[in-house]
Short mmCIF file of C-alpha atoms and ligand atoms in Angstrom, two decimals:
data_model
loop_
_atom_site.label_atom_id
_atom_site.label_comp_id
_atom_site.label_asym_id
_atom_site.label_seq_id
_atom_site.Cartn_x
_atom_site.Cartn_y
_atom_site.Cartn_z
CA MET N 1 -53.31 97.57 61.67
CA PHE N 2 -53.14 101.23 60.78
CA TRP N 3 -56.36 102.03 62.44
CA ARG N 4 -54.76 100.72 65.46
CA ASP N 5 -51.68 102.45 65.37
CA ARG N 6 -53.44 105.94 64.34
CA GLU N 7 -55.69 105.44 67.21
CA ARG N 8 -53.04 104.72 69.58
CA GLU N 9 -50.97 107.68 68.31
CA SER N 10 -53.73 109.94 68.33
CA LYS N 11 -54.81 109.17 71.98
CA GLU N 12 -51.43 109.52 73.04
CA GLN N 13 -51.44 113.05 71.79
CA ASN N 14 -54.76 114.21 72.27
CA GLY N 15 -55.85 112.39 75.28
CA GLY N 16 -59.38 111.48 73.82
CA PRO N 17 -61.24 109.72 71.32
CA PRO N 18 -59.29 110.03 67.94
CA CYS N 19 -61.51 109.63 64.95
CA GLY N 20 -64.44 109.97 63.64
CA GLN N 21 -65.64 109.52 60.07
CA VAL N 22 -67.75 111.86 57.51
CA ARG N 23 -69.16 110.58 54.06
CA VAL N 24 -69.27 112.72 51.39
CA LEU N 25 -70.66 111.83 47.59
CA VAL N 26 -68.93 112.97 44.72
CA VAL N 27 -71.35 112.69 41.72
CA GLY N 28 -71.97 113.89 38.16
CA ASP N 29 -71.98 112.74 34.60
CA SER N 30 -69.39 110.38 33.31
CA GLY N 31 -66.29 111.65 32.28
CA VAL N 32 -66.47 114.86 34.34
CA GLY N 33 -63.37 114.10 36.00
CA LYS N 34 -64.50 112.86 39.40
CA THR N 35 -62.26 109.94 39.95
CA SER N 36 -59.18 112.64 38.95
CA LEU N 37 -60.35 114.94 41.33
CA VAL N 38 -60.67 112.42 44.00
CA HIS N 39 -57.17 111.28 43.43
CA LEU N 40 -56.20 114.51 43.86
CA ILE N 41 -57.69 115.66 46.89
CA VAL N 42 -56.68 112.14 48.40
CA ASN N 43 -53.12 111.83 47.05
CA GLY N 44 -52.19 115.57 46.33
CA SER N 45 -51.35 114.77 42.81
CA SER N 46 -52.88 113.98 39.26
CA ILE N 47 -53.77 110.53 37.89
CA ALA N 48 -52.85 110.26 34.22
CA ARG N 49 -55.09 107.62 33.31
CA PRO N 50 -57.72 107.37 35.90
CA PRO N 51 -59.68 104.01 35.27
CA GLN N 52 -63.55 104.17 34.54
CA THR N 53 -65.42 103.87 37.84
CA ILE N 54 -67.16 100.48 38.20
CA GLY N 55 -70.13 101.02 40.50
CA CYS N 56 -68.33 103.31 43.10
CA THR N 57 -65.09 103.66 44.43
CA VAL N 58 -64.03 104.95 47.72
CA GLY N 59 -60.83 107.56 48.69
CA VAL N 60 -60.23 108.36 52.12
CA LYS N 61 -58.81 111.78 53.12
CA HIS N 62 -57.32 112.58 56.39
CA ALA N 63 -58.58 115.75 57.85
CA THR N 64 -57.91 117.44 61.37
CA TYR N 65 -60.45 119.43 63.10
CA GLY N 66 -59.45 121.07 66.71
CA ASN N 67 -57.66 124.07 68.40
CA SER N 68 -54.48 124.00 66.34
CA GLY N 69 -56.39 124.93 63.24
CA SER N 70 -58.10 128.23 62.60
CA SER N 71 -60.21 129.76 65.65
CA SER N 72 -63.15 128.98 63.63
CA ASN N 73 -62.43 124.86 63.78
CA SER N 74 -61.74 125.19 67.67
CA ILE N 75 -63.20 122.38 69.84
CA LYS N 76 -63.77 123.89 73.08
CA GLY N 77 -61.04 122.72 75.73
CA ASP N 78 -59.68 120.00 73.76
CA ALA N 79 -56.97 119.24 71.21
CA GLU N 80 -57.02 118.87 67.54
CA ARG N 81 -58.54 115.65 66.43
CA ASP N 82 -58.32 113.27 63.34
CA PHE N 83 -61.12 112.42 61.08
CA PHE N 84 -61.16 110.63 57.96
CA VAL N 85 -63.54 111.97 55.01
CA GLU N 86 -64.96 109.43 53.09
CA LEU N 87 -65.10 110.20 49.36
CA TRP N 88 -67.56 108.04 47.65
CA ASP N 89 -67.09 108.23 44.08
CA VAL N 90 -70.33 107.27 42.17
CA SER N 91 -69.73 106.20 38.58
CA GLY N 92 -71.57 108.57 36.32
CA HIS N 93 -72.31 105.97 33.47
CA ASP N 94 -75.78 105.02 32.92
CA ARG N 95 -74.98 101.54 33.08
CA TYR N 96 -75.16 101.79 36.87
CA LYS N 97 -78.06 104.31 36.82
CA ASP N 98 -80.41 101.02 38.49
CA CYS N 99 -78.53 100.35 41.05
CA ARG N 100 -76.22 103.36 42.27
CA SER N 101 -78.46 104.20 44.95
CA LEU N 102 -77.21 101.61 46.98
CA PHE N 103 -74.42 103.82 47.67
CA TYR N 104 -76.53 106.65 48.58
CA SER N 105 -76.32 106.12 52.58
CA GLN N 106 -75.25 108.04 55.58
CA ILE N 107 -74.28 110.89 53.39
CA ASN N 108 -72.76 113.85 55.23
CA GLY N 109 -72.29 115.96 52.41
CA VAL N 110 -72.06 115.99 48.26
CA ILE N 111 -69.76 117.41 45.90
CA PHE N 112 -71.12 117.72 42.52
CA VAL N 113 -68.83 117.72 39.63
CA HIS N 114 -69.22 119.11 36.27
CA ASP N 115 -67.24 119.49 33.13
CA LEU N 116 -66.67 123.28 32.47
CA SER N 117 -66.17 122.42 28.55
CA GLN N 118 -69.63 120.35 28.68
CA ARG N 119 -72.47 122.52 29.38
CA ARG N 120 -74.91 119.57 29.60
CA THR N 121 -72.93 117.97 32.60
CA LYS N 122 -73.61 121.39 34.78
CA THR N 123 -77.54 121.23 33.73
CA SER N 124 -77.63 117.65 34.79
CA LEU N 125 -76.65 118.26 38.28
CA GLN N 126 -80.03 118.86 38.86
CA LYS N 127 -81.04 115.23 37.98
CA TRP N 128 -78.19 114.20 40.23
CA ALA N 129 -79.25 116.25 43.04
CA ALA N 130 -82.86 114.90 42.88
CA GLU N 131 -81.85 111.40 42.64
CA ILE N 132 -79.87 112.03 45.84
CA ALA N 133 -82.33 113.62 47.57
CA ALA N 134 -85.33 110.71 46.53
CA ASN N 135 -83.07 107.72 47.33
CA GLY N 136 -80.35 108.63 50.03
CA ALA N 137 -79.95 108.25 53.44
CA PHE N 138 -78.39 111.28 54.99
CA SER N 139 -76.65 111.66 58.44
CA ALA N 140 -76.90 114.73 60.25
CA PRO N 141 -79.11 116.40 58.16
CA LEU N 142 -80.14 120.02 57.77
CA GLY N 143 -83.35 121.15 59.42
CA SER N 144 -84.75 122.62 55.89
CA GLU N 145 -83.83 120.79 52.52
CA GLY N 146 -81.85 122.42 49.51
CA PRO N 147 -82.60 121.71 45.97
CA PHE N 148 -84.60 118.70 45.43
CA GLY N 149 -85.09 118.34 48.92
CA LEU N 150 -81.38 117.56 49.26
CA PRO N 151 -80.94 117.90 52.88
CA VAL N 152 -76.89 117.73 53.47
CA PRO N 153 -74.53 120.94 52.64
CA PHE N 154 -72.90 120.52 49.27
CA ILE N 155 -70.55 122.44 46.79
CA VAL N 156 -70.14 122.54 43.01
CA ILE N 157 -66.91 121.90 41.51
CA GLY N 158 -66.47 122.95 37.69
CA ASN N 159 -63.78 120.49 36.70
CA LYS N 160 -61.45 120.83 33.31
CA ALA N 161 -60.80 124.32 33.64
CA ASP N 162 -57.54 124.19 31.54
CA ILE N 163 -60.14 123.33 28.54
CA ALA N 164 -62.72 125.74 28.91
CA ALA N 165 -59.55 128.68 29.15
CA LYS N 166 -57.95 127.02 26.17
CA GLU N 167 -61.02 127.01 24.01
CA GLY N 168 -61.79 130.38 25.26
CA THR N 169 -65.10 129.54 26.16
CA ARG N 170 -67.22 131.30 28.84
CA GLY N 171 -67.19 127.91 30.46
CA SER N 172 -70.37 126.53 31.76
CA SER N 173 -71.10 128.49 34.37
CA GLY N 174 -72.18 131.43 32.00
CA ASN N 175 -70.58 133.58 34.33
CA LEU N 176 -69.21 137.18 33.41
CA VAL N 177 -66.26 136.90 36.28
CA ASP N 178 -65.10 133.63 34.41
CA ALA N 179 -65.59 135.13 30.93
CA ALA N 180 -63.40 137.87 32.17
CA ARG N 181 -60.50 135.93 33.81
CA GLN N 182 -60.26 133.70 30.64
CA TRP N 183 -60.21 136.99 28.53
CA VAL N 184 -57.46 138.42 30.59
CA GLU N 185 -55.68 135.05 30.82
CA LYS N 186 -55.71 135.13 26.98
CA GLN N 187 -54.07 138.60 26.88
CA GLY N 188 -51.32 137.27 28.86
CA LEU N 189 -52.25 139.94 31.40
CA LEU N 190 -51.66 137.28 34.51
CA PRO N 191 -48.20 136.00 34.94
CA SER N 192 -48.99 132.34 34.68
CA SER N 193 -52.08 130.22 34.75
CA GLU N 194 -50.95 128.48 37.94
CA GLU N 195 -51.56 131.63 39.83
CA LEU N 196 -55.32 131.78 38.83
CA PRO N 197 -57.39 131.53 41.52
CA LEU N 198 -59.48 128.52 41.39
CA THR N 199 -62.29 129.77 43.44
CA GLU N 200 -65.51 131.66 42.74
CA SER N 201 -67.35 132.43 45.82
CA PHE N 202 -71.21 131.10 46.41
CA PRO N 203 -73.35 132.54 45.49
CA GLY N 204 -72.25 134.05 42.02
CA GLY N 205 -69.47 132.15 40.50
CA GLY N 206 -71.61 128.66 40.61
CA GLY N 207 -69.00 126.92 42.54
CA LEU N 208 -65.35 126.17 42.64
CA LEU N 209 -62.96 125.75 39.68
CA ALA N 210 -60.54 123.02 39.19
CA ALA N 211 -58.18 121.39 36.80
CA ALA N 212 -57.81 117.86 38.14
CA LYS N 213 -55.44 116.68 35.34
CA GLU N 214 -53.07 119.66 36.20
CA ALA N 215 -53.50 119.14 39.74
CA ARG N 216 -55.08 122.37 40.47
CA TYR N 217 -58.18 123.10 42.96
CA ASP N 218 -58.84 125.11 45.69
CA LYS N 219 -57.32 122.73 48.56
CA GLU N 220 -58.51 125.25 51.31
CA ALA N 221 -61.90 125.47 50.32
CA VAL N 222 -62.66 121.69 49.82
CA MET N 223 -60.88 121.31 53.20
CA LYS N 224 -63.10 123.96 54.92
CA PHE N 225 -66.09 122.27 53.29
CA PHE N 226 -64.79 118.94 55.02
CA ARG N 227 -64.03 120.50 58.59
CA MET N 228 -67.77 122.05 58.19
CA LEU N 229 -69.27 118.52 57.78
CA ILE N 230 -67.30 117.18 60.57
CA ARG N 231 -68.38 120.07 62.74
CA ARG N 232 -71.95 119.46 61.59
CA ARG N 233 -71.69 115.73 62.58
CA TYR N 234 -69.76 115.78 65.61
CA PHE N 235 -69.71 119.05 67.04
CA SER N 236 -73.12 120.64 66.21
CA ASP N 237 -73.91 120.79 70.17
CA GLU N 238 -70.81 122.91 70.70
CA LEU N 239 -71.49 125.51 68.22
CA PRO N 240 -71.26 128.88 69.87
CA ALA N 241 -74.18 131.20 70.14
CA PRO N 242 -74.61 133.04 67.89
CA THR N 243 -73.43 130.37 65.35
CA PRO N 244 -70.53 130.94 63.15
CA TRP N 245 -73.20 130.66 60.25
CA SER N 246 -74.88 133.44 59.10
CA VAL N 247 -78.14 132.99 60.42
CA SER N 248 -80.05 136.30 58.69
CA PRO N 249 -83.41 134.96 57.40
CA VAL N 250 -82.92 131.84 55.07
CA GLN N 251 -84.32 133.24 51.75
CA ARG N 252 -84.08 130.97 48.73
CA ALA N 253 -84.12 132.08 45.35
CA SER N 254 -84.61 128.79 43.96
CA HIS N 255 -84.29 124.88 44.49
CA ARG N 256 -83.53 124.28 40.90
CA LEU N 257 -79.73 123.25 39.98
CA ASP N 258 -80.79 124.71 36.76
CA GLU N 259 -78.32 126.23 33.77
CA ASN N 260 -81.12 128.76 32.55
CA LEU N 261 -80.94 130.30 36.03
CA GLY N 262 -78.50 132.91 37.01
CA ASP N 263 -75.53 131.42 39.08
CA GLU N 264 -76.86 133.60 42.13
CA GLU N 265 -80.08 130.96 41.73
CA LEU N 266 -78.03 128.09 42.33
CA SER N 267 -77.39 128.71 45.81
CA TYR N 268 -79.04 129.94 48.65
CA LYS N 269 -79.16 133.55 49.45
CA ASN N 270 -78.27 135.15 52.38
CA THR N 271 -76.23 131.93 53.56
CA SER N 272 -72.67 132.81 54.49
CA PHE N 273 -69.64 131.53 56.81
CA SER N 274 -68.83 134.74 58.62
CA GLY N 275 -65.06 135.66 58.91
CA ASP N 276 -64.86 133.04 55.49
CA PRO N 277 -63.37 133.92 52.36
CA TYR N 278 -65.50 131.13 50.88
CA LYS N 279 -69.36 130.94 50.62
CA TYR N 280 -71.07 127.42 50.48
CA ASN N 281 -74.37 126.07 49.27
CA VAL N 282 -75.30 125.22 52.81
CA LEU N 283 -78.07 126.12 54.95
CA PRO N 284 -77.51 127.25 58.56
CA PRO N 285 -78.24 124.70 61.17
CA LEU N 286 -81.70 125.40 62.81
CA PRO N 287 -81.48 125.92 66.30
CA ALA N 288 -82.79 122.57 67.13
CA GLN N 289 -79.83 120.85 65.36
CA ARG N 290 -77.40 122.71 67.81
CA ASN N 291 -79.10 120.51 70.34
CA LEU N 292 -78.60 117.41 68.34
CA THR N 293 -77.77 114.49 70.71
CA PRO N 294 -74.26 113.88 70.09
CA PRO N 295 -73.08 110.54 68.33
CA PRO N 296 -72.97 107.98 70.84
CA THR N 297 -69.30 107.33 69.74
CA LEU N 298 -66.32 109.03 67.80
CA TYR N 299 -65.59 105.68 65.93
CA PRO N 300 -68.79 105.16 63.87
CA GLN N 301 -66.81 103.27 61.45
CA GLN N 302 -63.35 102.05 60.85
CA PRO N 303 -61.78 102.93 57.37
CA VAL N 304 -60.17 99.95 55.86
CA SER N 305 -57.96 101.56 53.45
CA VAL N 306 -56.02 104.72 52.99
CA SER N 307 -54.31 103.56 49.87
CA GLU N 308 -54.93 104.21 46.18
CA SER N 309 -56.50 101.04 45.60
CA TYR N 310 -59.95 102.85 46.39
CA SER N 311 -61.59 99.18 47.08
CA LEU N 312 -64.97 99.79 48.33
CA PRO N 313 -64.79 98.86 52.01
CA ARG N 314 -67.62 96.70 53.84
CA PHE N 315 -69.14 99.36 56.19
CA SER N 316 -71.65 98.60 58.91
CA ILE N 317 -73.50 101.87 59.34
CA THR N 318 -74.06 102.99 62.66
CA GLY N 319 -73.62 106.19 64.56
CA SER N 320 -75.40 109.33 64.36
CA GLN N 321 -79.11 109.39 63.15
CA GLU N 322 -79.70 108.65 59.75
CA ILE N 323 -82.51 109.59 57.53
CA SER N 324 -83.97 109.32 54.16
CA SER N 325 -85.06 112.79 52.88
CA SER N 326 -88.03 111.25 50.64
CA ASN N 327 -89.84 109.25 53.82
CA ALA N 328 -87.95 110.67 56.75
CA ARG N 329 -87.88 107.27 57.92
CA SER N 330 -84.57 105.74 59.43
CA LYS N 331 -82.61 103.25 57.08
CA ARG N 332 -79.82 101.11 57.91
CA LEU N 333 -77.79 99.38 54.86
CA ASP N 334 -74.97 97.14 55.16
CA ILE N 335 -73.19 97.74 51.96
CA ASN N 336 -71.08 94.28 50.82
CA VAL N 337 -69.65 94.90 46.93
N1 LIG I 8 -58.09 118.37 29.98
C1 LIG I 8 -58.78 117.51 31.23
N2 LIG I 8 -59.24 116.76 31.24
C2 LIG I 8 -59.30 116.02 32.50
C3 LIG I 8 -59.48 116.87 33.65
N3 LIG I 8 -60.14 115.98 34.73
C4 LIG I 8 -60.27 114.89 34.34
N4 LIG I 8 -60.10 114.66 32.98
C5 LIG I 8 -59.92 113.39 32.07
O1 LIG I 8 -61.40 113.28 31.56
C6 LIG I 8 -61.35 111.78 31.44
C7 LIG I 8 -62.49 111.56 32.62
O2 LIG I 8 -61.73 111.21 33.98
P1 LIG I 8 -62.71 110.37 34.88
O3 LIG I 8 -61.80 111.04 36.34
O4 LIG I 8 -62.39 109.14 34.87
O5 LIG I 8 -64.09 111.07 35.53
P2 LIG I 8 -65.19 110.51 35.83
O6 LIG I 8 -66.20 111.13 36.04
O7 LIG I 8 -64.63 109.80 37.17
O8 LIG I 8 -65.74 109.30 34.84
P3 LIG I 8 -66.98 107.94 35.24
O9 LIG I 8 -65.63 107.26 36.30
O10 LIG I 8 -67.26 107.49 33.87
O11 LIG I 8 -67.99 108.58 36.14
C8 LIG I 8 -60.09 111.21 31.68
O12 LIG I 8 -59.43 110.93 30.65
C9 LIG I 8 -59.37 112.54 32.46
O13 LIG I 8 -57.92 112.16 32.39
C10 LIG I 8 -58.93 118.19 33.50
O14 LIG I 8 -59.22 119.04 34.78
N5 LIG I 8 -58.39 118.65 32.28
#
């Protein structure tokens, strides 16, 4: 019902196909705050007592993409359109280790979450990246693979910035900027912690910062990431040339998400959004990707719920290409949990 209303409304407003959907996996060790973060992104508020995730839960965030946004989001000759961003919050508990790859299907992007007060949770992101790359099936994959063969864009969020700041630790990013900011905060040199920027640019800062419990995260950066995924999936053939991506030769410093490496080495060098205040851990599309056949429809899936219940919808996977990075063959999967 909601979908139909939404569809009609949108058609009336935009005169075109109203919706599409992108899927984002949210992964990281148990307890780092994935559920809290997804709740914050979807509802705009913190959750006091997040339930432990059983298997996987899905939150749905509404996003728009089109002319009334910033010019970088423009769709030529079209109005703003509605999209759904599915946030698949995969349990980090070892109990689900053997079966969680069930949820690694039709992935458009990944949000890696770690706990700034627990350094090992950042180290284990490499394990998560490897697991997803090996077992995942991807939608609108990048031409070249990222860490551990991960072929879709991702961002890294260091959560629990409140604890890290209180403890006066350097935070698991091991980054001098973090340390300096925390020192400044400790000295009371900033008016209030609310005004602290919760972002660090890629590369160099090790990712975005968040304090999900205090409802703090960089909404703008996260929404930009979502819109970039929408653009890649639905409008990659409409990218103007030269692309808004910086396409200077991609030089990878490393494929490791390793704590021992410098933060610069966690992401790709020379990869940025020109004009964007943020830089993401993403690769620019290869020229061939700009010519990808657009998906046959902008209605690849019908979201079932936008509520807080996080019930796992049954999705029949259709739409744009889907590949497994490990064997480069197509996978189709119906999830019924
Ligand atoms: N201090 C602090 N606590 C947080 C923050 N975010 C989450 N928590 C707490 O950390 C605990 C775990 O949070 P969850 O959101 O359930 O973590 P999760 O990563 O989804 O855990 P799994 O479901 O086991 O994978 C809860 O008690 C949260 O209240 C934060 O920013 N600061």
